[in-house]
Amino acid sequence: MFSKLAYSVFEQSIIDYHKFDNVDQPINNPYPKDKFEHLLYLKNWIDTVQWHFEDIIRDPQIDPVAALTLKRRIDASNQERTDMVEYIDSYFLQKYSNVKVKDGAKINSESPAWAFDRLSILALKIYHMHEEATRVEASQEHRDKCQEKLNVLLEQRTDLSTAIEELLTDIENGDKFMKVYKQMKMYNDDELNPVLYQNKK
């Protein structure tokens, strides 16, 4: 099952990151570059670093200059994350390129890679919610509430994994087809963001 494979790679990436818990720790991808797992590990590593960027920038004591620098790193990470999703979708387009699409086949509102993106983020939520649900110095009330939330996240994992498997099966059988739209982010593009292109005059 693709979703099970992906989730195990996401978990490995998260565990590997937390051996250092440092946003500047270079990635050490254990999978060969020609393997699909390599893409999944890299995707989740980017998500994991960005998760911690988002924690850091919410520190009320953060130096404003450091916050601006970090904001730019988050923007760059967002772009990298989107690029990775599109790259993973390219893998699926190639994988299913010989499938004969049936008459009346439907398109899915979400591509396979965006569904895996959600699964990657869900793996991070589950990891950190489990941390909170078992944090010894937290109150029992806090741990109980986090356990309730963790139970919901685990249910979401089951549902999302099922949906991913059904989507891939439908595409493989020609009952659904996929398209990949480039995200066309405008705010990072100095030809499309008015603040950036006006400064070029």
GROMACS .gro file of C-alpha atoms in nm:
model
  201
    1MET     CA    1   0.000   0.000   0.000
    2PHE     CA    2   0.139   0.336  -0.108
    3SER     CA    3  -0.004   0.524   0.188
    4LYS     CA    4   0.149   0.281   0.438
    5LEU     CA    5   0.487   0.306   0.267
    6ALA     CA    6   0.468   0.685   0.259
    7TYR     CA    7   0.367   0.713   0.623
    8SER     CA    8   0.655   0.492   0.737
    9VAL     CA    9   0.902   0.710   0.543
   10PHE     CA   10   0.747   1.026   0.691
   11GLU     CA   11   0.782   0.880   1.041
   12GLN     CA   12   1.146   0.796   0.978
   13SER     CA   13   1.218   1.151   0.857
   14ILE     CA   14   1.050   1.299   1.166
   15ILE     CA   15   1.240   1.071   1.403
   16ASP     CA   16   1.570   1.144   1.225
   17TYR     CA   17   1.509   1.521   1.247
   18HIS     CA   18   1.436   1.505   1.619
   19LYS     CA   19   1.767   1.333   1.688
   20PHE     CA   20   1.907   1.685   1.639
   21ASP     CA   21   1.595   1.907   1.662
   22ASN     CA   22   1.779   2.180   1.478
   23VAL     CA   23   1.638   2.363   1.174
   24ASP     CA   24   1.992   2.402   1.037
   25GLN     CA   25   2.070   2.031   1.054
   26PRO     CA   26   2.154   1.914   0.697
   27ILE     CA   27   1.933   1.638   0.562
   28ASN     CA   28   2.087   1.292   0.538
   29ASN     CA   29   1.841   1.112   0.311
   30PRO     CA   30   1.890   0.735   0.359
   31TYR     CA   31   1.719   0.641   0.031
   32PRO     CA   32   1.885   0.626  -0.314
   33LYS     CA   33   1.793   0.914  -0.541
   34ASP     CA   34   1.619   0.687  -0.791
   35LYS     CA   35   1.375   0.555  -0.530
   36PHE     CA   36   1.030   0.702  -0.464
   37GLU     CA   37   1.107   0.689  -0.094
   38HIS     CA   38   1.383   0.945  -0.153
   39LEU     CA   39   1.122   1.200  -0.265
   40LEU     CA   40   0.893   1.119   0.027
   41TYR     CA   41   1.173   1.155   0.282
   42LEU     CA   42   1.285   1.487   0.134
   43LYS     CA   43   0.925   1.613   0.124
   44ASN     CA   44   0.869   1.536   0.489
   45TRP     CA   45   1.208   1.677   0.593
   46ILE     CA   46   1.111   2.010   0.435
   47ASP     CA   47   0.775   1.997   0.616
   48THR     CA   48   0.941   1.912   0.946
   49VAL     CA   49   1.193   2.198   0.927
   50GLN     CA   50   0.914   2.436   0.833
   51TRP     CA   51   0.702   2.314   1.125
   52HIS     CA   52   0.981   2.426   1.357
   53PHE     CA   53   1.035   2.753   1.169
   54GLU     CA   54   0.669   2.826   1.246
   55ASP     CA   55   0.727   2.751   1.616
   56ILE     CA   56   1.033   2.976   1.634
   57ILE     CA   57   0.876   3.275   1.461
   58ARG     CA   58   0.590   3.274   1.713
   59ASP     CA   59   0.832   3.337   2.001
   60PRO     CA   60   0.711   3.677   2.140
   61GLN     CA   61   1.071   3.756   2.237
   62ILE     CA   62   1.214   3.702   1.890
   63ASP     CA   63   1.434   3.983   1.758
   64PRO     CA   64   1.245   4.164   1.476
   65VAL     CA   65   1.541   4.142   1.240
   66ALA     CA   66   1.577   3.771   1.309
   67ALA     CA   67   1.202   3.732   1.256
   68LEU     CA   68   1.223   3.894   0.914
   69THR     CA   69   1.512   3.668   0.817
   70LEU     CA   70   1.313   3.369   0.934
   71LYS     CA   71   1.004   3.484   0.744
   72ARG     CA   72   1.209   3.481   0.426
   73ARG     CA   73   1.331   3.130   0.506
   74ILE     CA   74   0.967   3.024   0.553
   75ASP     CA   75   0.875   3.175   0.215
   76ALA     CA   76   1.162   2.987   0.050
   77SER     CA   77   1.061   2.667   0.229
   78ASN     CA   78   0.700   2.708   0.113
   79GLN     CA   79   0.819   2.736  -0.245
   80GLU     CA   80   1.042   2.432  -0.203
   81ARG     CA   81   0.752   2.238  -0.051
   82THR     CA   82   0.525   2.323  -0.344
   83ASP     CA   83   0.798   2.230  -0.593
   84MET     CA   84   0.836   1.892  -0.422
   85VAL     CA   85   0.462   1.823  -0.444
   86GLU     CA   86   0.467   1.898  -0.815
   87TYR     CA   87   0.772   1.676  -0.854
   88ILE     CA   88   0.595   1.388  -0.678
   89ASP     CA   89   0.290   1.439  -0.900
   90SER     CA   90   0.521   1.413  -1.200
   91TYR     CA   91   0.617   1.069  -1.070
   92PHE     CA   92   0.251   0.963  -1.065
   93LEU     CA   93   0.183   1.113  -1.408
   94GLN     CA   94   0.465   0.904  -1.546
   95LYS     CA   95   0.356   0.595  -1.351
   96TYR     CA   96   0.002   0.611  -1.493
   97SER     CA   97   0.090   0.750  -1.835
   98ASN     CA   98  -0.014   0.429  -2.013
   99VAL     CA   99  -0.350   0.392  -1.838
  100LYS     CA  100  -0.646   0.409  -2.077
  101VAL     CA  101  -0.889   0.653  -1.923
  102LYS     CA  102  -1.247   0.524  -1.938
  103ASP     CA  103  -1.530   0.720  -2.092
  104GLY     CA  104  -1.696   0.916  -1.817
  105ALA     CA  105  -1.387   0.907  -1.597
  106LYS     CA  106  -1.388   1.182  -1.337
  107ILE     CA  107  -1.117   1.414  -1.222
  108ASN     CA  108  -1.030   1.434  -0.853
  109SER     CA  109  -1.014   1.777  -0.693
  110GLU     CA  110  -0.688   1.680  -0.525
  111SER     CA  111  -0.388   1.523  -0.699
  112PRO     CA  112  -0.211   1.223  -0.539
  113ALA     CA  113   0.088   1.432  -0.430
  114TRP     CA  114  -0.129   1.690  -0.253
  115ALA     CA  115  -0.296   1.404  -0.068
  116PHE     CA  116   0.050   1.279   0.035
  117ASP     CA  117   0.132   1.635   0.140
  118ARG     CA  118  -0.162   1.621   0.381
  119LEU     CA  119  -0.045   1.282   0.508
  120SER     CA  120   0.304   1.423   0.570
  121ILE     CA  121   0.163   1.712   0.774
  122LEU     CA  122  -0.067   1.471   0.958
  123ALA     CA  123   0.236   1.259   1.055
  124LEU     CA  124   0.392   1.571   1.209
  125LYS     CA  125   0.073   1.654   1.398
  126ILE     CA  126   0.052   1.300   1.534
  127TYR     CA  127   0.419   1.302   1.642
  128HIS     CA  128   0.389   1.631   1.828
  129MET     CA  129   0.044   1.561   1.973
  130HIS     CA  130   0.178   1.232   2.112
  131GLU     CA  131   0.462   1.431   2.269
  132GLU     CA  132   0.210   1.656   2.440
  133ALA     CA  133  -0.016   1.369   2.544
  134THR     CA  134   0.277   1.204   2.723
  135ARG     CA  135   0.471   1.512   2.845
  136VAL     CA  136   0.548   1.433   3.208
  137GLU     CA  137   0.568   1.793   3.332
  138ALA     CA  138   0.229   1.884   3.179
  139SER     CA  139  -0.087   1.862   3.388
  140GLN     CA  140  -0.307   1.553   3.368
  141GLU     CA  141  -0.583   1.770   3.223
  142HIS     CA  142  -0.349   1.886   2.944
  143ARG     CA  143  -0.241   1.532   2.867
  144ASP     CA  144  -0.601   1.408   2.860
  145LYS     CA  145  -0.708   1.680   2.618
  146CYS     CA  146  -0.410   1.607   2.395
  147GLN     CA  147  -0.491   1.236   2.401
  148GLU     CA  148  -0.844   1.314   2.280
  149LYS     CA  149  -0.699   1.521   1.995
  150LEU     CA  150  -0.447   1.249   1.918
  151ASN     CA  151  -0.731   0.996   1.885
  152VAL     CA  152  -0.898   1.221   1.627
  153LEU     CA  153  -0.571   1.261   1.435
  154LEU     CA  154  -0.524   0.884   1.427
  155GLU     CA  155  -0.876   0.845   1.289
  156GLN     CA  156  -0.793   1.108   1.027
  157ARG     CA  157  -0.485   0.905   0.932
  158THR     CA  158  -0.699   0.597   0.870
  159ASP     CA  159  -0.950   0.791   0.662
  160LEU     CA  160  -0.689   0.979   0.459
  161SER     CA  161  -0.488   0.662   0.392
  162THR     CA  162  -0.806   0.490   0.268
  163ALA     CA  163  -0.888   0.786   0.044
  164ILE     CA  164  -0.537   0.786  -0.103
  165GLU     CA  165  -0.553   0.414  -0.181
  166GLU     CA  166  -0.895   0.453  -0.343
  167LEU     CA  167  -0.773   0.747  -0.552
  168LEU     CA  168  -0.466   0.559  -0.677
  169THR     CA  169  -0.677   0.252  -0.757
  170ASP     CA  170  -0.929   0.464  -0.948
  171ILE     CA  171  -0.651   0.629  -1.150
  172GLU     CA  172  -0.485   0.295  -1.217
  173ASN     CA  173  -0.818   0.151  -1.340
  174GLY     CA  174  -0.897   0.455  -1.557
  175ASP     CA  175  -1.200   0.551  -1.349
  176LYS     CA  176  -1.036   0.882  -1.258
  177PHE     CA  177  -0.767   1.089  -1.423
  178MET     CA  178  -0.527   1.340  -1.284
  179LYS     CA  179  -0.404   1.680  -1.395
  180VAL     CA  180  -0.124   1.879  -1.242
  181TYR     CA  181  -0.165   2.251  -1.219
  182LYS     CA  182   0.143   2.452  -1.130
  183GLN     CA  183   0.063   2.650  -0.819
  184MET     CA  184   0.179   2.979  -0.973
  185LYS     CA  185   0.259   3.142  -0.643
  186MET     CA  186   0.263   3.515  -0.714
  187TYR     CA  187   0.411   3.670  -0.402
  188ASN     CA  188   0.756   3.515  -0.454
  189ASP     CA  189   0.773   3.615  -0.820
  190ASP     CA  190   0.936   3.952  -0.887
  191GLU     CA  191   0.744   3.971  -1.216
  192LEU     CA  192   0.404   3.927  -1.047
  193ASN     CA  193   0.434   4.083  -0.702
  194PRO     CA  194   0.373   4.461  -0.743
  195VAL     CA  195   0.598   4.547  -0.447
  196LEU     CA  196   0.886   4.357  -0.606
  197TYR     CA  197   0.847   4.471  -0.966
  198GLN     CA  198   0.791   4.834  -0.869
  199ASN     CA  199   1.119   4.826  -0.677
  200LYS     CA  200   1.296   4.714  -0.993
  201LYS     CA  201   1.213   5.042  -1.174
   0.00000   0.00000   0.00000
